[in-house]
Amino acid sequence: MTALDILIMAAGKGTRMKSRVPKVLQRLAGRPLLHHVLDQAAHLNARSAIVITGHGATEVEAATPIPASAGAGFDLKFVRQEPQLGTGHAVQQAVPHLRDDGTVVVLSGDVPLTRPDTLRALVDASGGGRLALLTVTLPDPTGYGRILRGADGAVQGIVEHKDATEAQRAIAEVYSGIMAVPARLLRGWLARLTNDNAQGEYYLTDIVAMAVADGVPVAAHCIQDAVQVAGVNSPAQLAELERACQLRQAQALMEQGVRLADPARFDLRGELVCAQDVEIDVGCIFTGRVALGEGVRIGAYCCISNATIAAGAVIHPFTHIDGEKLGASVGEGALIGPFARLRPGAQLGREVHIGNFVEVKNSTLADGAKANHLAYLGDATVGERVNYGAGSITANYDGANKHRTVIEADVHVGSNCVLVAPVTIGAGATVGGGSTITKNVEPGALGVARGRQVSIGNWKRPSKT
Ligand code: UD1
Ligand code: CA
């Protein structure tokens, strides 16, 4: 096995995206296209990866974390290509950084869904001494480089669409843009490239005819699955690949036993770890790191980010959970939603109930606590079995600082209360509905803070004058 060096071409402009963001930083399943391509280097156990940058180079380089990929075990380098004179010219920029003993795998920064097995087969086809091309047969090959084969079927060269004759344009087998080639051979061929063609560019594809002329065998590894070599040039293509990528992820989860109501209506933009018997209804979006325990059920149209949901919990439809950096956790058997919102630092114990239009932020709710309707709990510590009434809020912010509210076990907070923090409601206490509580309530006491009800008999309402 020769060592592998990955070369990723990412200098192109991506004009058709009509975006300020460099094309290879457009997101697929929540991550930049380039990061998906860099995953290939990790899957192949490559020795190094060189990213050729040009348009938006500083942004691309800044958005590509070297430490993470170093963890994946390869050395990552950026090489600038200024100006961009074609794919052959792009690869020429990397040549000084390539070691002669390796095999180079050329990838494009905008082709994110190539399967690692396909690339391994391509590397095998190169075998340390051959030029191996990944090719695909397309119903409409317009725009692509066509694979020219001799009478014996051997590959003779690649002709770019713009340089091709009518007869050549009828060829359905196209070059994917991906090749594996021994570095020492590549180096020699690149030195001989010219830009004498329809686009005035240095074509990497011209090395194929050079290999044939030099008597170096050219292998074509032909696949049928166009998604694996599909590039992103426009928002429409990006959306198409997003669906393809999501379907792959959905299938992988279903293979593990996760029940998705509809794999076509499922979006994962991060990492989802599921225990047994998890059920996910349609239209849910998972972002960041999410872990779902055994038997968890997620209702329709939930957005869940950076959260851990323990076994048996049920998240009813239209619930929004985003733990951001602090994380959010839901305990075993808890019932959340519909229309609930859990924010960073929401830590809910077992059997907690959070109902519609309840917001929880940076608060701990112990086992069995309930806030079922229209409420806010921010910077609060809530004890076991507390019942937090409809319309009640913690006033945690005085305009300058945040303060905590402590609600001890078995407290009953009536409806429409304001708990002005810092404040403590002692264990077993009751807060009368409509109270604005600014002082601590003793354990077991009734705290009530509102105008007393008066009754004025025979009340005359004003009449029109
Ligand atoms: C290229 C191939 C074509 C193949 C097609 C597959 C050549 C000459 N042609 O054509 O045979 O069918 O890919 O998609 O290679 N890039 C640079 N610097 C440059 C030019 C391009 O980094 O100077 C990068 C682009 O950002 C892109 C990749 O190289 O990631 C491919 O370039 P693109 O212009 O899309 O190549 P095609 O003309 O489509
Ligand atoms: Ca081009």
Coordinates of C-alpha atoms and ligand atoms in Angstrom, one line a residue:
M1 CA 0.0 0.0 0.0
T2 CA 1.4 3.3 -1.0
A3 CA 0.8 6.4 1.1
L4 CA -2.1 8.6 0.0
D5 CA -2.0 12.4 -0.4
I6 CA -5.3 14.0 -1.1
L7 CA -5.6 17.1 -3.3
I8 CA -8.8 19.1 -3.1
M9 CA -9.4 21.7 -5.7
A10 CA -11.3 24.6 -4.2
A11 CA -10.1 27.7 -5.9
G12 CA -13.0 28.2 -8.3
K13 CA -15.5 31.0 -8.0
G14 CA -18.8 29.3 -8.0
T15 CA -20.4 32.2 -9.9
R16 CA -23.8 30.4 -10.3
M17 CA -24.3 30.2 -6.5
K18 CA -24.8 34.0 -6.6
S19 CA -23.5 34.1 -3.1
R20 CA -20.9 36.1 -1.2
V21 CA -19.9 32.9 0.6
P22 CA -17.2 30.9 -1.2
K23 CA -18.8 27.9 -2.8
V24 CA -16.9 25.2 -0.8
L25 CA -18.2 26.9 2.4
Q26 CA -21.9 26.5 1.4
R27 CA -23.5 24.1 3.8
L28 CA -24.7 20.6 3.2
A29 CA -26.3 18.8 6.2
G30 CA -25.1 21.8 8.3
R31 CA -21.4 21.5 7.4
P32 CA -19.4 23.3 4.7
L33 CA -19.0 21.2 1.5
L34 CA -15.3 21.3 2.0
H35 CA -15.5 19.5 5.3
H36 CA -17.5 16.7 3.8
V37 CA -14.7 16.3 1.2
L38 CA -12.1 16.4 4.0
D39 CA -13.9 13.5 5.6
Q40 CA -12.8 11.5 2.6
A41 CA -9.2 12.1 3.6
A42 CA -9.9 10.7 7.0
H43 CA -11.8 7.7 5.7
L44 CA -8.9 6.8 3.3
N45 CA -6.3 7.2 6.1
A46 CA -4.5 9.7 3.9
R47 CA -1.1 10.9 5.0
S48 CA -1.9 14.5 4.0
A49 CA -4.5 16.7 2.4
I50 CA -3.7 19.8 0.4
V51 CA -6.6 22.2 -0.3
I52 CA -6.0 24.5 -3.3
T53 CA -7.7 27.8 -2.6
G54 CA -8.2 30.9 -4.7
H55 CA -11.5 32.7 -4.6
G56 CA -12.3 33.5 -1.0
A57 CA -9.1 31.8 0.1
T58 CA -8.8 33.6 3.5
E59 CA -12.4 32.7 4.4
V60 CA -12.0 29.1 3.2
E61 CA -8.8 28.7 5.2
A62 CA -10.2 30.3 8.3
A63 CA -13.3 28.1 8.2
T64 CA -11.4 24.9 7.9
P65 CA -10.1 23.9 11.3
I66 CA -6.7 22.3 11.1
P67 CA -6.8 20.9 14.7
A68 CA -9.9 18.8 14.0
S69 CA -8.4 17.2 10.9
A70 CA -5.1 16.8 12.6
G71 CA -7.0 14.7 15.1
A72 CA -8.2 12.6 12.1
G73 CA -4.6 11.7 11.5
F74 CA -3.6 13.7 8.4
D75 CA -1.5 16.7 7.7
L76 CA -3.6 19.6 6.2
K77 CA -2.1 22.3 4.1
F78 CA -3.5 25.1 2.0
V79 CA -1.9 26.2 -1.3
R80 CA -3.1 29.3 -3.1
Q81 CA -3.8 29.4 -6.8
E82 CA -3.7 32.9 -8.1
P83 CA -5.0 33.4 -10.8
Q84 CA -7.1 30.4 -11.6
L85 CA -5.9 29.1 -15.0
G86 CA -7.6 25.7 -15.0
T87 CA -7.6 22.4 -13.1
G88 CA -4.2 21.4 -14.4
H89 CA -2.8 24.7 -13.2
A90 CA -4.5 24.2 -9.8
V91 CA -2.7 20.8 -9.4
Q92 CA 0.6 22.3 -10.5
Q93 CA 0.5 24.7 -7.5
A94 CA 0.4 21.6 -5.2
V95 CA 3.3 19.8 -6.9
P96 CA 6.1 21.3 -4.8
H97 CA 4.3 20.0 -1.7
L98 CA 3.8 16.4 -2.9
R99 CA 6.2 13.6 -2.0
D100 CA 7.2 11.3 -4.9
D101 CA 6.5 8.0 -3.1
G102 CA 2.8 8.5 -2.7
T103 CA -0.4 8.2 -4.7
V104 CA -2.4 11.4 -5.2
V105 CA -6.2 11.4 -5.0
V106 CA -7.6 14.4 -6.7
L107 CA -11.0 15.6 -5.4
S108 CA -13.1 18.6 -5.9
G109 CA -14.2 20.8 -2.9
D110 CA -17.7 20.9 -4.3
V111 CA -18.3 17.2 -4.8
P112 CA -19.3 16.1 -1.3
L113 CA -21.0 12.7 -1.5
T114 CA -18.5 10.3 -2.9
R115 CA -18.5 7.1 -0.9
P116 CA -15.3 6.0 0.8
D117 CA -15.6 2.5 -0.8
T118 CA -15.7 4.1 -4.3
L119 CA -12.5 6.0 -3.6
R120 CA -10.8 2.9 -2.1
A121 CA -11.7 1.0 -5.3
L122 CA -10.2 3.9 -7.4
V123 CA -7.0 3.8 -5.3
D124 CA -6.8 0.0 -5.8
A125 CA -7.3 0.5 -9.6
S126 CA -4.3 2.9 -9.6
G127 CA -2.3 0.3 -7.7
G128 CA 0.8 2.5 -7.3
G129 CA 1.6 2.4 -11.0
R130 CA -1.5 3.3 -13.1
L131 CA -3.6 6.5 -13.7
A132 CA -7.1 5.6 -12.4
L133 CA -10.1 7.8 -13.4
L134 CA -13.5 7.7 -11.7
T135 CA -16.0 7.8 -14.5
V136 CA -19.8 7.8 -14.6
T137 CA -22.4 7.2 -17.3
L138 CA -24.9 10.0 -17.5
P139 CA -28.2 10.2 -19.4
D140 CA -27.2 13.9 -20.1
P141 CA -23.4 14.3 -20.3
T142 CA -23.6 17.9 -21.4
G143 CA -20.8 20.0 -20.0
Y144 CA -18.6 17.2 -18.8
G145 CA -15.3 15.8 -20.1
R146 CA -16.0 12.7 -22.2
I147 CA -14.0 9.5 -21.9
L148 CA -12.5 8.5 -25.2
R149 CA -11.9 4.8 -25.7
G150 CA -10.1 2.9 -28.5
A151 CA -11.5 0.0 -30.5
D152 CA -10.2 -2.4 -27.8
G153 CA -12.1 -0.4 -25.1
A154 CA -8.9 1.0 -23.6
V155 CA -9.1 4.6 -22.4
Q156 CA -7.3 7.0 -24.9
G157 CA -8.0 10.4 -23.4
I158 CA -10.5 12.9 -22.1
V159 CA -12.0 15.6 -24.3
E160 CA -13.7 18.5 -22.6
H161 CA -17.2 19.3 -23.7
K162 CA -16.2 22.6 -25.3
D163 CA -13.5 21.0 -27.3
A164 CA -15.5 17.9 -28.3
T165 CA -16.9 17.1 -31.8
E166 CA -20.5 16.2 -32.2
A167 CA -19.6 12.5 -32.3
Q168 CA -17.6 12.8 -29.1
R169 CA -20.4 14.7 -27.4
A170 CA -22.6 11.6 -27.9
I171 CA -20.4 9.7 -25.5
A172 CA -22.3 9.1 -22.2
E173 CA -19.3 8.1 -20.1
V174 CA -17.8 11.2 -18.5
Y175 CA -14.9 12.0 -16.2
S176 CA -16.1 12.7 -12.7
G177 CA -13.3 15.1 -11.8
I178 CA -11.8 12.5 -9.4
M179 CA -8.6 10.5 -10.1
A180 CA -5.9 8.6 -8.4
V181 CA -2.4 8.8 -9.8
P182 CA 1.2 8.1 -8.6
A183 CA 2.8 11.4 -7.6
R184 CA 6.0 10.9 -9.6
L185 CA 4.0 10.3 -12.8
L186 CA 1.7 13.3 -12.2
R187 CA 4.7 15.6 -11.6
G188 CA 6.1 14.8 -15.0
W189 CA 2.9 15.1 -16.9
L190 CA 1.9 18.4 -15.3
A191 CA 5.1 20.0 -16.5
R192 CA 4.1 19.3 -20.1
L193 CA 0.5 20.8 -20.0
T194 CA -0.4 23.6 -22.4
N195 CA -3.5 25.8 -22.6
D196 CA -4.1 25.3 -26.3
N197 CA -7.8 24.6 -26.1
A198 CA -11.3 26.1 -26.4
Q199 CA -11.1 27.6 -22.9
G200 CA -7.5 28.7 -22.9
E201 CA -7.1 26.7 -19.6
Y202 CA -4.6 24.2 -18.4
Y203 CA -6.7 21.0 -18.3
L204 CA -5.7 18.4 -15.8
T205 CA -7.6 16.0 -18.1
D206 CA -4.9 16.3 -20.7
I207 CA -2.6 14.1 -18.6
V208 CA -4.7 11.1 -19.7
A209 CA -3.4 11.2 -23.3
M210 CA 0.1 11.7 -22.0
A211 CA -0.2 8.6 -19.9
V212 CA -1.3 6.7 -22.9
A213 CA 1.6 8.1 -25.0
D214 CA 4.0 7.1 -22.2
G215 CA 2.7 3.6 -22.1
V216 CA 1.3 4.0 -18.6
P217 CA -1.9 2.0 -18.1
V218 CA -5.0 4.1 -17.6
A219 CA -7.8 2.4 -15.6
A220 CA -11.4 3.7 -15.6
H221 CA -13.5 2.8 -12.5
C222 CA -17.0 3.4 -13.8
I223 CA -19.9 3.9 -11.4
Q224 CA -23.6 4.3 -12.1
D225 CA -24.5 6.4 -9.0
A226 CA -24.4 10.0 -10.3
V227 CA -25.0 11.4 -6.8
Q228 CA -21.5 10.3 -5.7
V229 CA -19.8 12.5 -8.3
A230 CA -22.4 15.3 -8.5
G231 CA -21.0 18.8 -7.9
V232 CA -22.7 21.8 -6.5
N233 CA -22.9 24.7 -8.9
S234 CA -26.2 26.3 -8.1
P235 CA -28.7 26.6 -5.2
A236 CA -30.9 24.1 -7.0
Q237 CA -28.1 21.5 -7.1
L238 CA -27.2 22.2 -3.5
A239 CA -30.8 21.5 -2.5
E240 CA -30.8 18.3 -4.5
L241 CA -27.7 17.0 -2.9
E242 CA -29.0 18.0 0.5
R243 CA -32.0 15.7 0.0
A244 CA -29.6 12.9 -1.2
C245 CA -27.4 13.4 1.8
Q246 CA -30.4 13.5 4.2
L247 CA -31.8 10.3 2.7
R248 CA -28.5 8.6 3.2
Q249 CA -28.4 9.6 6.9
A250 CA -32.1 8.6 7.3
Q251 CA -31.3 5.2 5.8
A252 CA -28.4 4.7 8.1
L253 CA -30.6 5.5 11.2
M254 CA -33.3 3.2 10.0
E255 CA -30.8 0.4 9.6
Q256 CA -30.0 0.9 13.3
G257 CA -33.7 0.5 14.1
V258 CA -34.8 4.1 14.3
R259 CA -38.4 4.5 13.1
L260 CA -38.7 7.5 10.9
A261 CA -42.3 8.3 9.8
D262 CA -41.0 9.5 6.5
P263 CA -37.3 9.5 5.6
A264 CA -38.0 12.2 3.0
R265 CA -39.1 14.5 5.7
F266 CA -36.2 14.2 8.1
D267 CA -33.2 16.6 8.5
L268 CA -30.1 15.9 10.5
R269 CA -27.5 18.7 10.5
G270 CA -25.1 17.3 13.0
E271 CA -24.9 14.1 15.0
L272 CA -27.8 12.0 16.2
V273 CA -27.3 9.1 18.5
C274 CA -30.4 6.9 19.1
A275 CA -31.0 4.0 21.5
Q276 CA -33.5 1.3 20.7
D277 CA -37.1 2.0 19.7
V278 CA -36.8 5.7 19.0
E279 CA -39.7 7.1 16.9
I280 CA -39.4 10.3 14.9
D281 CA -42.4 11.9 13.2
V282 CA -42.3 14.0 10.1
G283 CA -40.6 17.4 9.6
C284 CA -38.1 17.3 12.5
I285 CA -34.7 19.0 12.3
F286 CA -31.8 17.9 14.5
T287 CA -28.8 20.1 14.8
G288 CA -25.5 19.8 16.7
R289 CA -25.2 16.8 19.0
V290 CA -28.4 15.2 20.0
A291 CA -28.8 11.9 21.9
L292 CA -32.2 10.1 22.2
G293 CA -32.7 7.4 24.8
E294 CA -34.6 4.2 24.5
G295 CA -38.2 4.5 23.4
V296 CA -38.1 8.3 23.0
R297 CA -40.8 9.7 20.7
I298 CA -40.4 12.9 18.9
G299 CA -43.6 14.5 17.5
A300 CA -44.0 16.2 14.2
Y301 CA -42.1 19.4 13.4
C302 CA -39.8 19.6 16.3
C303 CA -36.4 21.4 16.1
I304 CA -33.9 19.9 18.5
S305 CA -30.3 21.0 18.9
N306 CA -27.5 20.1 21.3
A307 CA -29.7 18.1 23.7
T308 CA -29.9 14.8 25.5
I309 CA -33.3 13.2 25.9
A310 CA -33.6 10.3 28.3
A311 CA -35.5 7.0 27.8
G312 CA -39.2 7.1 27.5
A313 CA -39.5 10.9 27.1
V314 CA -42.1 12.2 24.7
I315 CA -41.6 15.4 22.8
H316 CA -44.9 16.5 21.4
P317 CA -45.2 18.4 18.1
F318 CA -43.8 21.8 17.3
T319 CA -41.4 21.8 20.3
H320 CA -38.1 23.8 20.0
I321 CA -35.1 22.6 22.0
D322 CA -31.8 24.3 21.6
G323 CA -29.1 23.7 24.2
E324 CA -26.5 25.7 22.3
K325 CA -23.2 25.6 24.2
L326 CA -24.6 24.8 27.7
G327 CA -26.7 21.9 26.4
A328 CA -30.3 20.9 27.4
S329 CA -31.4 17.7 29.0
V330 CA -34.8 16.0 29.4
G331 CA -35.2 13.3 32.0
E332 CA -36.7 9.8 31.7
G333 CA -40.4 9.7 31.0
A334 CA -40.7 13.5 30.7
L335 CA -43.5 15.0 28.6
I336 CA -42.6 18.1 26.7
G337 CA -44.8 20.2 24.5
P338 CA -46.6 20.7 22.2
F339 CA -45.2 24.1 21.5
A340 CA -42.6 24.1 24.3
R341 CA -39.3 25.9 24.2
L342 CA -36.2 24.6 26.1
R343 CA -33.2 26.9 25.9
P344 CA -29.5 26.5 27.0
G345 CA -29.1 25.1 30.5
A346 CA -32.6 23.6 30.7
Q347 CA -32.1 20.5 32.8
L348 CA -35.3 18.5 33.4
G349 CA -35.5 15.5 35.7
R350 CA -37.6 12.4 35.4
E351 CA -41.3 12.7 34.7
V352 CA -41.2 16.5 34.3
H353 CA -44.1 18.0 32.3
I354 CA -43.6 21.1 30.2
G355 CA -46.7 22.1 28.4
N356 CA -47.6 24.5 25.6
F357 CA -46.0 27.9 25.4
V358 CA -43.7 27.2 28.3
E359 CA -40.1 28.5 28.0
V360 CA -37.3 27.1 30.2
K361 CA -33.8 28.7 30.3
N362 CA -30.8 27.9 32.5
S363 CA -33.1 26.2 35.0
T364 CA -33.1 22.9 36.8
L365 CA -36.4 21.1 37.3
A366 CA -36.3 18.2 39.7
D367 CA -38.2 14.9 39.2
G368 CA -42.0 15.3 38.7
A369 CA -42.0 19.1 38.5
K370 CA -44.7 20.5 36.2
A371 CA -45.2 23.7 34.2
N372 CA -48.0 23.0 31.9
H373 CA -49.2 26.2 30.4
L374 CA -47.9 29.6 29.2
A375 CA -45.0 30.1 31.7
Y376 CA -41.4 31.2 31.9
L377 CA -38.7 29.7 34.1
G378 CA -35.4 31.4 33.7
D379 CA -32.4 31.0 36.1
A380 CA -34.5 28.9 38.4
T381 CA -34.0 25.9 40.6
V382 CA -37.2 24.0 40.9
G383 CA -37.7 21.2 43.4
E384 CA -39.4 17.9 43.1
R385 CA -43.1 17.8 42.3
V386 CA -43.5 21.6 42.1
N387 CA -46.6 22.7 40.3
Y388 CA -45.9 25.9 38.4
G389 CA -49.1 27.7 37.4
A390 CA -50.3 28.9 34.0
G391 CA -49.0 32.4 33.1
S392 CA -46.4 32.5 35.9
I393 CA -42.9 33.9 35.3
T394 CA -39.6 34.3 37.0
A395 CA -38.5 37.9 36.7
N396 CA -34.9 37.0 36.5
Y397 CA -33.4 40.2 35.0
D398 CA -33.4 43.5 36.7
G399 CA -32.2 45.4 33.6
A400 CA -28.5 44.9 34.6
N401 CA -28.0 41.5 36.2
K402 CA -29.6 38.1 36.2
H403 CA -30.8 36.6 39.6
R404 CA -31.9 33.1 40.6
T405 CA -35.2 32.0 41.8
V406 CA -35.4 28.9 44.1
I407 CA -38.6 27.0 44.3
E408 CA -38.3 24.2 46.8
A409 CA -39.9 20.8 46.7
D410 CA -43.7 20.5 46.6
V411 CA -44.4 24.2 46.1
H412 CA -47.6 25.1 44.4
V413 CA -47.3 28.4 42.4
G414 CA -50.7 29.6 41.3
S415 CA -51.5 31.2 38.0
N416 CA -50.2 34.5 36.7
C417 CA -47.6 35.0 39.4
V418 CA -44.4 37.1 39.1
L419 CA -41.5 35.7 41.2
V420 CA -39.0 38.6 41.3
A421 CA -35.5 37.2 41.7
P422 CA -33.5 36.8 43.8
V423 CA -36.2 35.0 45.8
T424 CA -36.8 31.6 47.5
I425 CA -40.1 29.9 47.9
G426 CA -39.7 27.4 50.8
A427 CA -40.6 23.7 50.6
G428 CA -44.4 23.0 50.5
A429 CA -45.3 26.7 50.3
T430 CA -48.2 28.0 48.2
V431 CA -48.1 31.2 46.2
G432 CA -51.6 32.7 45.6
G433 CA -52.6 33.3 42.0
G434 CA -51.8 36.7 40.7
S435 CA -49.1 37.4 43.3
T436 CA -46.0 39.5 42.6
I437 CA -43.6 37.9 45.0
T438 CA -40.6 40.0 46.0
K439 CA -39.8 38.5 49.4
N440 CA -39.0 34.9 50.4
V441 CA -42.0 32.7 51.3
E442 CA -41.4 30.5 54.4
P443 CA -41.8 26.7 54.0
G444 CA -45.3 25.6 54.3
A445 CA -46.7 29.2 54.2
L446 CA -49.1 30.8 51.8
G447 CA -47.5 33.8 50.1
V448 CA -50.0 36.1 48.5
A449 CA -49.2 39.6 47.2
R450 CA -52.0 41.3 45.4
G451 CA -54.8 43.8 46.1
R452 CA -57.5 42.4 48.3
Q453 CA -60.8 41.9 46.6
V454 CA -63.4 44.4 47.6
S455 CA -67.1 44.5 46.7
I456 CA -68.9 47.8 46.1
G457 CA -72.6 47.3 46.0
N458 CA -75.0 48.7 43.4
W459 CA -72.2 49.8 41.2
K460 CA -73.3 52.3 38.5
R461 CA -71.4 52.1 35.3
P462 CA -70.9 55.4 33.4
S463 CA -73.5 56.2 30.8
K464 CA -73.0 58.2 27.5
T465 CA -73.6 61.9 27.8
Ligands
UD1_1 C1 -13.8 19.3 -14.8 C2 -13.1 18.4 -15.8 C3 -14.2 17.6 -16.6 C4 -15.1 16.8 -15.7 C5 -15.7 17.8 -14.6 C6 -16.5 17.0 -13.6 C7 -11.1 19.5 -16.4 C8 -10.4 20.3 -17.4 N1 -12.3 19.1 -16.7 O1 -14.5 20.2 -15.6 O2 -13.5 16.7 -17.5 O3 -16.1 16.2 -16.4 O4 -14.7 18.5 -14.0 O5 -17.2 17.8 -12.8 O6 -10.5 19.2 -15.3 N2 -10.7 24.7 -10.0 C9 -9.6 25.3 -9.4 N3 -8.8 26.1 -10.1 C10 -9.1 26.3 -11.4 C11 -10.2 25.7 -12.0 C12 -11.0 24.9 -11.3 O7 -9.4 25.1 -8.2 O8 -8.3 27.1 -12.0 C13 -11.5 23.8 -9.2 C14 -13.0 24.2 -9.1 O9 -13.1 25.1 -7.9 C15 -13.7 22.9 -8.9 C16 -12.8 21.9 -9.7 O10 -11.6 22.5 -9.8 O11 -13.7 22.5 -7.6 C17 -13.4 21.6 -11.1 O12 -13.4 22.8 -11.8 P1 -14.6 23.1 -12.8 O13 -14.4 24.5 -13.5 O14 -15.9 22.9 -12.2 O15 -14.3 22.0 -13.9 P2 -15.2 21.6 -15.1 O16 -15.0 22.6 -16.2 O17 -16.6 21.3 -14.7
CA2 CA -14.4 25.0 -16.0

